Coordinates of C-alpha atoms in Angstrom, one line a residue:
M1 CA 0.0 0.1 0.0
A2 CA 1.7 3.4 -0.9
A3 CA 2.4 5.3 1.9
A4 CA 1.6 9.3 1.6
S5 CA 4.6 11.4 1.9
S6 CA 5.5 13.5 5.1
S7 CA 7.0 17.1 5.8
D8 CA 9.8 15.3 7.8
S9 CA 12.5 16.2 5.3
D10 CA 12.9 18.6 2.3
A11 CA 12.9 15.5 0.1
C12 CA 9.6 14.3 1.2
G13 CA 6.2 16.0 0.3
A14 CA 4.2 18.1 2.7
E15 CA 2.0 16.6 5.3
S16 CA -1.7 17.6 5.5
N17 CA -2.7 21.1 6.8
E18 CA -4.1 19.5 10.1
A19 CA -0.9 17.4 11.0
N20 CA 1.3 20.5 10.0
S21 CA -0.8 22.8 12.3
K22 CA -0.2 20.6 15.3
W23 CA 3.6 19.3 15.0
L24 CA 6.9 20.8 14.7
D25 CA 9.3 18.8 12.6
A26 CA 12.4 18.6 15.0
H27 CA 14.7 15.9 13.3
Y28 CA 14.5 13.4 10.7
D29 CA 17.4 11.1 9.7
P30 CA 16.4 8.1 7.4
M31 CA 20.2 6.7 7.8
A32 CA 20.2 6.9 11.7
N33 CA 20.5 2.9 11.9
I34 CA 18.2 2.3 14.8
H35 CA 16.3 -0.9 14.5
T36 CA 13.9 -1.4 17.7
F37 CA 10.5 -1.6 18.8
S38 CA 8.4 0.4 21.2
A39 CA 9.1 -1.7 24.3
C40 CA 12.7 -1.0 24.1
L41 CA 12.4 3.0 24.0
A42 CA 12.5 5.1 27.4
L43 CA 12.7 8.6 28.1
A44 CA 14.3 9.7 31.3
D45 CA 16.3 12.4 33.2
L46 CA 19.4 10.0 33.7
H47 CA 21.7 12.6 35.4
G48 CA 19.2 14.7 37.4
D49 CA 19.9 17.9 35.3
G50 CA 16.4 18.2 33.9
E51 CA 17.6 17.0 30.5
Y52 CA 15.8 14.2 29.4
K53 CA 17.5 11.6 27.3
L54 CA 16.4 8.7 25.0
V55 CA 17.4 5.2 25.8
V56 CA 17.3 2.9 22.8
G57 CA 17.7 -1.0 23.0
D58 CA 18.8 -1.3 19.6
L59 CA 18.5 -5.0 17.6
G60 CA 21.1 -3.9 15.0
P61 CA 20.5 -4.7 11.3
G62 CA 19.1 -8.0 10.8
G63 CA 19.1 -8.5 14.3
Q64 CA 23.0 -8.6 14.6
Q65 CA 25.2 -6.3 16.9
P66 CA 22.7 -5.4 19.4
R67 CA 23.5 -2.2 21.4
L68 CA 22.6 0.1 24.0
K69 CA 22.4 3.6 22.8
V70 CA 21.6 6.9 24.9
L71 CA 20.4 9.8 22.5
K72 CA 20.6 13.4 23.6
G73 CA 18.8 15.4 20.8
P74 CA 19.4 14.1 17.6
L75 CA 23.0 12.6 18.4
V76 CA 24.0 9.3 20.0
M77 CA 25.6 10.4 23.3
T78 CA 26.6 6.7 24.4
E79 CA 26.7 3.3 23.0
S80 CA 27.7 0.0 24.4
P81 CA 27.2 -3.6 23.2
L82 CA 24.7 -6.0 24.5
P83 CA 25.3 -9.8 24.7
A84 CA 22.0 -10.8 23.4
L85 CA 19.1 -9.2 21.8
P86 CA 17.3 -6.4 24.1
A87 CA 13.6 -7.3 25.0
A88 CA 12.5 -4.1 26.9
A89 CA 14.1 -1.2 28.4
A90 CA 12.5 0.8 31.4
T91 CA 13.3 3.4 33.9
F92 CA 12.3 3.4 37.5
L93 CA 13.4 4.9 40.9
M94 CA 15.1 2.3 43.3
E95 CA 15.4 4.2 46.6
Q96 CA 14.1 7.5 48.2
H97 CA 17.4 8.9 48.7
E98 CA 18.6 12.3 47.3
P99 CA 19.6 12.8 44.5
R100 CA 16.3 11.3 43.1
T101 CA 17.9 9.9 39.7
P102 CA 16.1 7.3 37.8
A103 CA 18.1 3.9 37.1
L104 CA 17.7 2.5 33.7
A105 CA 16.7 -1.2 33.4
L106 CA 17.5 -3.1 30.3
A107 CA 16.2 -6.9 29.6
S108 CA 18.4 -8.8 27.4
G109 CA 18.5 -12.5 27.4
P110 CA 18.3 -14.0 30.6
C111 CA 19.5 -10.9 32.6
V112 CA 18.4 -7.7 33.4
Y113 CA 21.3 -4.9 33.3
V114 CA 20.7 -2.0 35.7
Y115 CA 22.7 1.1 35.0
K116 CA 22.8 4.3 37.3
N117 CA 24.1 7.5 35.9
L118 CA 24.7 5.3 32.6
R119 CA 27.1 3.1 34.7
P120 CA 26.8 -0.5 35.1
Y121 CA 25.1 -1.0 38.7
F122 CA 23.8 -4.3 38.9
K123 CA 23.1 -7.5 37.0
F124 CA 20.1 -9.6 37.8
S125 CA 20.0 -13.4 36.2
L126 CA 16.8 -15.3 36.2
P127 CA 17.2 -18.5 38.3
Q128 CA 18.3 -21.7 36.4
L129 CA 15.6 -24.4 35.5
P130 CA 16.1 -28.1 36.4
P131 CA 17.2 -29.7 33.3
N132 CA 15.4 -32.7 31.5
P133 CA 16.0 -36.0 33.4
L134 CA 16.5 -38.0 30.0
E135 CA 18.6 -35.2 28.4
Q136 CA 20.8 -35.4 31.7
D137 CA 20.9 -39.0 31.4
L138 CA 22.1 -38.9 27.9
W139 CA 24.8 -36.4 28.6
N140 CA 26.3 -38.6 31.5
Q141 CA 26.5 -41.6 29.2
A142 CA 28.4 -39.5 26.7
K143 CA 30.5 -38.5 29.3
E144 CA 31.3 -42.1 30.3
D145 CA 31.9 -43.1 26.5
R146 CA 28.7 -45.5 26.3
I147 CA 27.0 -43.6 23.6
D148 CA 28.5 -42.2 20.1
P149 CA 27.7 -38.8 18.8
L150 CA 25.3 -40.0 16.3
T151 CA 23.1 -41.7 18.7
L152 CA 23.2 -39.0 20.9
K153 CA 21.9 -36.6 18.4
E154 CA 19.0 -39.0 17.5
M155 CA 18.0 -39.4 21.1
L156 CA 18.1 -35.6 21.7
E157 CA 15.9 -35.0 18.5
S158 CA 13.5 -37.5 20.0
I159 CA 13.3 -35.9 23.5
R160 CA 12.9 -32.2 21.7
E161 CA 9.9 -33.5 19.6
T162 CA 8.3 -35.3 22.6
A163 CA 9.1 -33.5 25.9
E164 CA 7.3 -30.4 26.9
E165 CA 10.2 -28.8 28.3
P166 CA 12.9 -27.3 26.1
L167 CA 16.3 -28.6 25.8
S168 CA 19.3 -27.0 27.3
I169 CA 21.4 -24.5 25.1
Q170 CA 24.3 -27.0 25.2
S171 CA 21.9 -29.6 23.5
L172 CA 20.4 -27.3 21.0
R173 CA 23.9 -26.0 19.8
F174 CA 25.0 -29.8 19.4
L175 CA 22.0 -30.4 17.4
Q176 CA 22.9 -27.5 14.8
L177 CA 26.3 -29.0 14.2
E178 CA 27.4 -31.1 11.2
L179 CA 28.3 -34.6 11.6
S180 CA 31.9 -33.9 11.4
E181 CA 32.0 -31.5 14.3
M182 CA 30.0 -33.5 16.6
E183 CA 32.5 -35.6 18.0
A184 CA 34.8 -32.6 19.2
F185 CA 31.8 -30.7 20.6
V186 CA 31.0 -33.9 22.8
N187 CA 34.7 -34.0 24.0
Q188 CA 34.6 -30.5 24.7
H189 CA 31.5 -30.2 26.5
K190 CA 30.7 -33.4 28.0
S191 CA 32.0 -32.8 31.5
N192 CA 30.1 -29.3 31.9
S193 CA 26.8 -29.9 33.7
I194 CA 23.5 -29.3 31.8
K195 CA 21.9 -26.1 32.7
R196 CA 18.5 -24.9 31.4
Q197 CA 18.0 -21.2 31.1
T198 CA 15.0 -19.3 30.3
V199 CA 15.1 -15.7 29.0
I200 CA 13.1 -12.4 29.4
T201 CA 10.4 -11.4 26.8
T202 CA 9.0 -8.6 28.5
M203 CA 9.4 -6.0 31.3
T204 CA 7.4 -3.0 32.9
T205 CA 7.4 -1.3 36.2
L206 CA 5.0 -1.5 39.1
K207 CA 4.8 1.2 41.9
K208 CA 5.8 -0.3 45.2
N209 CA 3.7 1.3 47.8
L210 CA 2.9 4.8 46.7
A211 CA 1.0 6.0 43.4
D212 CA 3.2 9.2 43.2
E213 CA 5.1 9.8 39.8
D214 CA 8.5 9.9 41.4
A215 CA 7.7 6.8 43.8
V216 CA 9.9 3.7 44.4
S217 CA 8.9 1.1 41.6
C218 CA 9.5 -2.8 41.2
L219 CA 10.3 -4.4 37.8
V220 CA 7.9 -6.9 36.6
L221 CA 9.5 -9.5 34.3
G222 CA 7.8 -12.0 31.8
T223 CA 9.7 -15.0 30.8
E224 CA 9.8 -17.6 28.0
N225 CA 8.7 -20.5 30.6
K226 CA 5.4 -18.6 31.1
E227 CA 6.1 -17.2 34.1
L228 CA 5.8 -13.5 35.7
L229 CA 8.4 -12.1 38.2
V230 CA 8.0 -9.2 40.4
L231 CA 11.6 -8.0 41.5
D232 CA 12.5 -6.0 44.8
P233 CA 13.8 -2.7 43.7
E234 CA 16.7 -2.6 46.2
A235 CA 17.7 -6.1 47.0
F236 CA 16.6 -7.5 43.4
T237 CA 15.1 -10.5 45.1
I238 CA 11.9 -12.2 43.7
L239 CA 8.9 -11.0 45.7
A240 CA 6.4 -12.7 43.8
K241 CA 6.0 -15.5 41.0
M242 CA 3.0 -15.9 38.8
S243 CA 2.2 -18.5 36.1
L244 CA 0.6 -18.2 32.8
P245 CA -0.9 -20.4 30.2
S246 CA 1.4 -18.9 27.3
V247 CA 4.3 -17.0 26.8
P248 CA 3.7 -13.2 27.9
V249 CA 4.7 -10.7 25.1
F250 CA 3.3 -7.5 26.5
L251 CA 2.4 -6.3 30.1
E252 CA 0.4 -3.5 31.6
V253 CA 0.0 -2.7 35.4
S254 CA -1.8 -0.6 37.7
G255 CA -2.1 -0.2 41.4
Q256 CA 0.9 -0.8 44.1
F257 CA 2.5 -4.1 44.9
D258 CA 2.1 -3.5 48.7
V259 CA -1.6 -2.5 48.7
E260 CA -3.6 -3.9 45.5
F261 CA -2.5 -4.2 42.0
R262 CA -3.9 -5.7 38.6
L263 CA -1.7 -6.9 35.8
A264 CA -2.7 -7.6 32.4
A265 CA -0.4 -10.0 30.1
A266 CA -0.9 -10.3 26.4
C267 CA 0.6 -13.6 25.5
R268 CA 1.6 -15.5 22.2
N269 CA -1.6 -17.6 22.1
G270 CA -3.6 -14.7 21.4
N271 CA -5.2 -14.1 24.8
I272 CA -4.9 -11.6 27.4
Y273 CA -4.9 -12.7 31.1
I274 CA -5.7 -10.6 34.2
L275 CA -4.0 -11.5 37.5
R276 CA -4.4 -9.8 40.8
R277 CA -2.5 -9.4 44.0
D278 CA -1.7 -12.7 45.8
S279 CA -3.0 -14.7 42.7
K280 CA -0.6 -17.3 41.3
H281 CA -2.6 -17.9 38.1
P282 CA -4.9 -15.8 36.0
K283 CA -8.2 -14.7 37.2
Y284 CA -9.6 -13.6 33.8
C285 CA -9.1 -14.3 30.1
I286 CA -9.8 -12.2 27.2
E287 CA -9.6 -13.8 23.7
L288 CA -8.3 -12.1 20.9
S289 CA -9.2 -12.6 17.3
A290 CA -5.6 -11.8 16.1
Q291 CA -2.1 -11.7 17.7
P292 CA -1.6 -8.7 19.7
V293 CA 1.2 -6.0 18.7
G294 CA 0.7 -3.6 21.8
L295 CA -1.1 -3.5 25.0
I296 CA -2.7 -0.3 26.9
R297 CA -5.0 -1.0 29.8
G298 CA -8.7 -0.2 29.1
K299 CA -11.9 -1.9 28.8
K300 CA -13.2 -3.0 25.2
L301 CA -16.5 -0.9 24.5
W302 CA -16.0 -0.9 20.5
T303 CA -13.7 -2.0 17.6
V304 CA -12.2 0.2 15.2
Q305 CA -11.1 -0.9 11.7
M306 CA -7.6 0.2 10.5
P307 CA -6.9 0.8 7.0
A308 CA -3.8 -1.2 7.1
A309 CA -2.1 -3.7 9.6
I310 CA -1.0 -2.3 12.8
L311 CA 2.7 -2.5 13.6
T312 CA 3.1 -0.9 17.1
M313 CA 1.0 1.2 19.3
N314 CA 1.7 3.4 22.7
L315 CA 0.0 5.7 24.8
L316 CA 0.1 9.6 24.2
E317 CA -0.2 11.5 27.7
Q318 CA -0.3 15.4 27.4
H319 CA -0.7 16.1 31.1
S320 CA -1.0 19.9 30.5
R321 CA -4.4 19.3 28.9
G322 CA -5.1 16.2 30.5
L323 CA -5.2 14.3 27.4
Q324 CA -4.8 10.6 27.0
A325 CA -4.8 9.0 23.5
V326 CA -3.7 6.0 21.7
M327 CA -1.1 6.2 19.0
A328 CA -1.0 3.2 16.3
G329 CA 1.7 2.8 13.7
L330 CA 0.4 1.2 10.4
A331 CA 2.2 -0.7 7.8
N332 CA 0.8 1.9 5.3
G333 CA 3.0 4.7 6.9
E334 CA 0.4 6.2 8.9
V335 CA 0.4 7.0 12.6
R336 CA -3.1 7.4 13.6
I337 CA -3.9 8.9 17.0
Y338 CA -7.3 8.1 18.8
R339 CA -9.1 9.3 22.1
D340 CA -11.8 6.4 22.5
K341 CA -12.9 5.8 19.1
A342 CA -12.5 9.2 17.7
L343 CA -9.8 10.1 15.2
L344 CA -7.8 13.1 16.5
N345 CA -4.9 13.3 14.0
V346 CA -3.1 11.4 11.4
I347 CA 0.7 11.5 10.8
H348 CA 2.1 10.3 7.3
T349 CA 5.8 9.1 7.5
P350 CA 7.9 8.2 4.6
D351 CA 8.4 4.6 5.8
A352 CA 6.4 2.1 8.0
V353 CA 6.9 3.2 11.7
T354 CA 8.0 0.4 14.0
S355 CA 8.2 2.0 17.3
L356 CA 6.6 4.9 19.1
C357 CA 7.3 7.0 22.3
F358 CA 5.8 10.2 23.5
G359 CA 7.0 12.4 26.5
R360 CA 9.5 14.6 27.6
Y361 CA 12.5 14.8 25.6
G362 CA 15.3 17.3 26.1
R363 CA 13.4 20.3 27.7
E364 CA 10.3 19.6 25.7
D365 CA 7.3 18.3 27.2
N366 CA 5.3 16.9 24.4
T367 CA 7.8 15.0 21.8
L368 CA 6.8 12.2 19.7
I369 CA 9.9 9.7 18.6
M370 CA 9.3 7.2 15.9
T371 CA 11.8 4.9 14.4
T372 CA 11.2 3.5 11.0
R373 CA 11.4 -0.2 9.5
G374 CA 14.5 1.0 7.7
G375 CA 16.2 2.3 10.6
G376 CA 15.5 5.9 10.3
L377 CA 14.7 8.3 13.3
I378 CA 11.7 10.8 13.2
I379 CA 11.5 13.3 16.0
K380 CA 8.2 15.8 16.3
I381 CA 7.5 18.5 18.8
L382 CA 3.7 18.9 19.7
K383 CA 3.1 22.6 19.4
R384 CA 1.9 24.4 22.7
T385 CA -0.9 25.9 20.9
A386 CA -2.0 22.5 19.4
V387 CA -5.7 21.2 20.4
F388 CA -6.9 18.0 19.3
V389 CA -10.6 18.1 18.0
E390 CA -12.4 14.9 17.6
G391 CA -13.7 14.7 14.2
G392 CA -17.2 14.0 12.9
S393 CA -19.8 12.4 15.1
E394 CA -18.0 9.1 15.7
V395 CA -18.2 9.4 19.4
G396 CA -20.7 10.9 21.8
P397 CA -24.6 10.9 21.7
P398 CA -26.4 11.0 18.3
P399 CA -27.7 14.8 17.3
A400 CA -31.3 13.2 17.2
Q401 CA -30.9 12.4 21.0
A402 CA -31.0 16.3 21.7
M403 CA -34.4 16.6 20.0
K404 CA -37.4 16.8 22.0
L405 CA -40.2 14.3 21.3
N406 CA -43.7 15.3 20.8
V407 CA -45.4 13.5 23.8
P408 CA -49.1 13.4 24.1
R409 CA -50.7 14.4 27.2
K410 CA -52.0 11.9 29.6
T411 CA -55.7 10.8 28.9
R412 CA -58.1 9.8 31.6
L413 CA -57.8 6.2 30.7
Y414 CA -53.9 6.3 31.0
V415 CA -54.6 7.7 34.5
D416 CA -57.0 5.1 35.5
Q417 CA -54.8 2.3 34.5
T418 CA -51.9 3.8 36.4
L419 CA -54.0 3.9 39.5
R420 CA -55.2 0.2 38.9
E421 CA -51.5 -0.9 38.5
R422 CA -50.5 0.4 41.6
E423 CA -53.4 -0.9 43.5
A424 CA -53.4 -4.2 42.2
G425 CA -49.7 -4.8 40.9
T426 CA -49.0 -7.8 43.3
A427 CA -52.3 -9.5 42.0
M428 CA -51.2 -8.7 38.3
H429 CA -47.6 -10.0 38.5
R430 CA -48.7 -13.2 40.2
A431 CA -51.2 -13.6 37.3
F432 CA -48.5 -13.1 34.8
Q433 CA -46.2 -15.6 36.5
T434 CA -49.1 -18.2 36.4
D435 CA -49.8 -17.7 32.7
L436 CA -46.0 -17.9 32.2
Y437 CA -45.5 -21.1 34.0
L438 CA -48.7 -22.6 32.1
L439 CA -47.2 -21.6 28.8
R440 CA -43.8 -23.2 29.7
L441 CA -45.4 -26.3 30.8
R442 CA -47.6 -26.7 27.6
A443 CA -44.5 -26.1 25.6
A444 CA -42.5 -28.9 27.4
R445 CA -45.6 -31.2 27.0
A446 CA -45.7 -30.7 23.4
Y447 CA -42.0 -31.0 22.9
L448 CA -42.1 -34.4 24.7
Q449 CA -45.1 -35.4 22.9
A450 CA -43.1 -34.7 19.5
L451 CA -40.3 -36.6 20.9
E452 CA -42.4 -39.8 21.7
S453 CA -44.3 -39.7 18.5
S454 CA -41.0 -39.1 16.4
L455 CA -42.5 -35.9 15.0
S456 CA -39.3 -34.0 14.9
P457 CA -37.1 -34.1 11.7
L458 CA -34.0 -34.9 14.3
S459 CA -33.5 -38.3 15.7
T460 CA -33.1 -38.5 19.6
T461 CA -31.7 -41.9 19.9
A462 CA -28.0 -42.6 20.1
R463 CA -28.3 -45.8 18.0
E464 CA -29.7 -44.1 14.9
P465 CA -28.5 -40.3 14.8
L466 CA -30.3 -38.8 11.7
K467 CA -31.4 -35.6 10.3
L468 CA -34.1 -35.2 7.7
H469 CA -34.7 -32.1 5.5
A470 CA -37.2 -31.9 2.7
V471 CA -37.3 -29.5 -0.4
V472 CA -40.2 -29.2 -3.0
Q473 CA -39.4 -27.8 -6.4
G474 CA -41.5 -27.0 -9.3
L475 CA -44.7 -25.0 -10.2
G476 CA -46.9 -27.8 -10.9
P477 CA -48.9 -30.0 -11.5
T478 CA -45.5 -32.2 -11.1
F479 CA -43.5 -31.3 -8.3
K480 CA -40.1 -32.6 -7.3
L481 CA -39.6 -33.4 -3.9
T482 CA -36.2 -34.1 -2.4
L483 CA -35.4 -35.5 1.1
H484 CA -31.8 -34.9 2.3
L485 CA -31.1 -37.8 5.0
Q486 CA -27.9 -37.5 7.0
N487 CA -26.3 -39.6 9.8
T488 CA -25.0 -37.2 12.3
S489 CA -22.8 -40.2 14.0
T490 CA -19.0 -39.8 13.6
T491 CA -18.1 -43.4 13.4
R492 CA -21.1 -45.8 12.9
P493 CA -22.9 -46.2 9.5
V494 CA -26.6 -46.8 9.4
L495 CA -28.4 -49.7 7.6
G496 CA -32.0 -51.0 7.1
L497 CA -33.8 -47.8 6.9
L498 CA -37.1 -47.3 5.1
V499 CA -39.1 -44.1 3.9
C500 CA -42.8 -44.0 3.7
F501 CA -45.0 -41.1 2.6
L502 CA -48.6 -40.6 3.7
Y503 CA -50.8 -38.3 1.8
N504 CA -54.2 -37.6 0.5
E505 CA -54.7 -40.1 -2.7
A506 CA -57.5 -37.8 -3.9
L507 CA -54.9 -35.0 -4.3
Y508 CA -51.8 -36.4 -5.2
S509 CA -50.1 -39.4 -6.8
L510 CA -46.4 -40.7 -6.2
P511 CA -44.7 -43.2 -8.1
R512 CA -43.0 -44.6 -5.0
A513 CA -44.9 -44.1 -1.6
F514 CA -42.5 -46.7 0.1
F515 CA -38.8 -47.4 -0.7
K516 CA -35.4 -48.8 1.0
V517 CA -32.7 -46.3 2.1
P518 CA -29.1 -47.3 1.1
L519 CA -26.3 -47.6 3.4
L520 CA -25.8 -44.0 5.3
V521 CA -22.2 -43.2 5.7
P522 CA -21.4 -41.0 8.6
G523 CA -21.3 -37.0 7.8
L524 CA -22.4 -37.5 4.3
N525 CA -25.8 -36.1 3.0
Y526 CA -27.8 -38.3 0.9
P527 CA -30.4 -36.7 -1.6
L528 CA -33.3 -39.0 -2.0
E529 CA -35.7 -37.8 -4.9
T530 CA -39.2 -38.6 -6.2
F531 CA -41.9 -36.7 -8.1
V532 CA -45.4 -35.8 -6.8
E533 CA -48.1 -35.3 -9.2
S534 CA -51.2 -33.0 -8.2
L535 CA -54.5 -34.6 -9.1
S536 CA -56.8 -31.5 -8.1
N537 CA -57.6 -28.7 -10.7
K538 CA -59.1 -26.4 -7.9
G539 CA -55.6 -25.3 -6.6
I540 CA -56.0 -27.0 -3.4
S541 CA -52.8 -28.3 -1.3
D542 CA -52.4 -30.6 1.7
I543 CA -49.5 -32.2 3.7
I544 CA -47.5 -34.7 2.8
K545 CA -46.1 -36.7 5.8
V546 CA -42.5 -38.3 5.2
L547 CA -41.6 -41.2 7.9
V548 CA -38.3 -43.0 8.3
L549 CA -38.5 -46.3 9.8
R550 CA -36.3 -49.3 10.9
E551 CA -37.1 -52.4 9.4
G552 CA -39.2 -54.6 11.5
Q553 CA -40.4 -51.7 13.9
S554 CA -43.9 -50.0 13.6
A555 CA -42.9 -46.5 15.5
P556 CA -40.9 -44.1 13.1
L557 CA -37.6 -42.8 13.9
L558 CA -38.2 -39.2 12.7
S559 CA -40.8 -37.5 10.6
A560 CA -41.4 -34.4 8.6
H561 CA -44.4 -32.8 7.3
V562 CA -44.2 -31.2 3.9
N563 CA -46.3 -28.4 3.3
M564 CA -47.2 -28.7 -0.6
P565 CA -47.5 -25.3 -2.7
G566 CA -50.6 -25.0 -4.7
S567 CA -50.4 -26.1 -8.4
E568 CA -49.8 -23.0 -10.6
G569 CA -49.8 -25.0 -13.8
L570 CA -53.2 -26.3 -13.2
A571 CA -54.4 -23.0 -12.1
A572 CA -53.0 -21.2 -15.2
A573 CA -54.5 -24.0 -17.3

């Protein structure tokens, strides 16, 4: 889908007048070489000097050479390599002591790297998981030279396919080797102990005991082994552990850990799970129709269709005007801003946006930072005079709701009925309930009678699970009557059935009023056709009863009443 050009650079076309009236183009560098997503962007005053920096967990081109970058304005201030691909970045306060400078947490692989003043401060590693006993036994046999490398590979592949627990890194690396490299790898690593390590998939922060903006926060980690961990901000010990049915990919929290909190986790199975304090497992589950690309806490009241696939989303908070909106980056190069379901603004970019971040950057309170699929960096500043206006009538009550209705005056009859209902309300309710119970009783009796007399087109017996449907075609005097008979069983075929027609012989004539049914294979629909000749020249029609019977039994298995249409051919003649 062709993306509309923007005014981010002189080489690109101008944006719409509406977008230009709200945003200032601060910077655009299509060659910034920043490849990341929204979870790996964070804005914070890392040195306590009032100058907010941009922290980027950069995946690197093609997922190679991941790096931690800190930007000041449009320039990269510091840059350091990472041992694994970053999963998330967050800033949080660890303690109440002055100066109140936030710490930077970067999740990468199985570790969380904590920085203070952009210097390494602490490294938290996820606890190791117990190895698979079968895998451990195989490496013990390899250590004692009781198994050759080829047999070891076959057994490890069998464990990988059948076991629920994933293999260790050592076994996975061994399975990737060529046959000529296996023996050297086994000799080098057979003495090492088997270690199974999970990795971090997502991370966010949760206030510890106060809801203030500058309060101490805990780190909340989502791991590949379907767990959520809450870390103490000072000792970095695990305060709480929760389990999920699937691997979490996005987290959203509210509340305080010591008081009450609610945690929403979007997982790889396309579901969102809700957890509360002191709950080890999810309390609620929200099933989505597609895989999530972002998560912002809210209550589903409606659905808004996008013109293209959503690549990323994030929250836009303008504190000076009390505005909260959702930003969505689309595959067609648009960034759409919604408040509820009202479209506030559309920003066109020269390339698809893969990450979004809004907040204070430098000394500007309302700055929008975007990175593109090709590695570009776009920085826009919201004008201080900009006001987002909800377009059209997409939200709020319809205009017709404000129109006054021409309500007629109360008549004498209405007043009398109102007084009667007040005086005899209890008796009227009891009479209504009595009639309702009688109606239900009669409906139940009629349904029971239909089942006992096989007047239903569906069989209720487990031995012959059948379904019958009749279709009449033609204008007359000759009609084509097709019976669709189906065996609804999953495994058992049905044999030995008969079809019988009961009709008024003065009105209709059938060539076959009784015939056998062939073997019914489960699940197939069998059309049984016959012709009906109308004998009346007065346009009179009647009902033809269709009975399905079992050989040797007088009671039908199921029946159908076919309302025959009037013969238009005879009437026209």
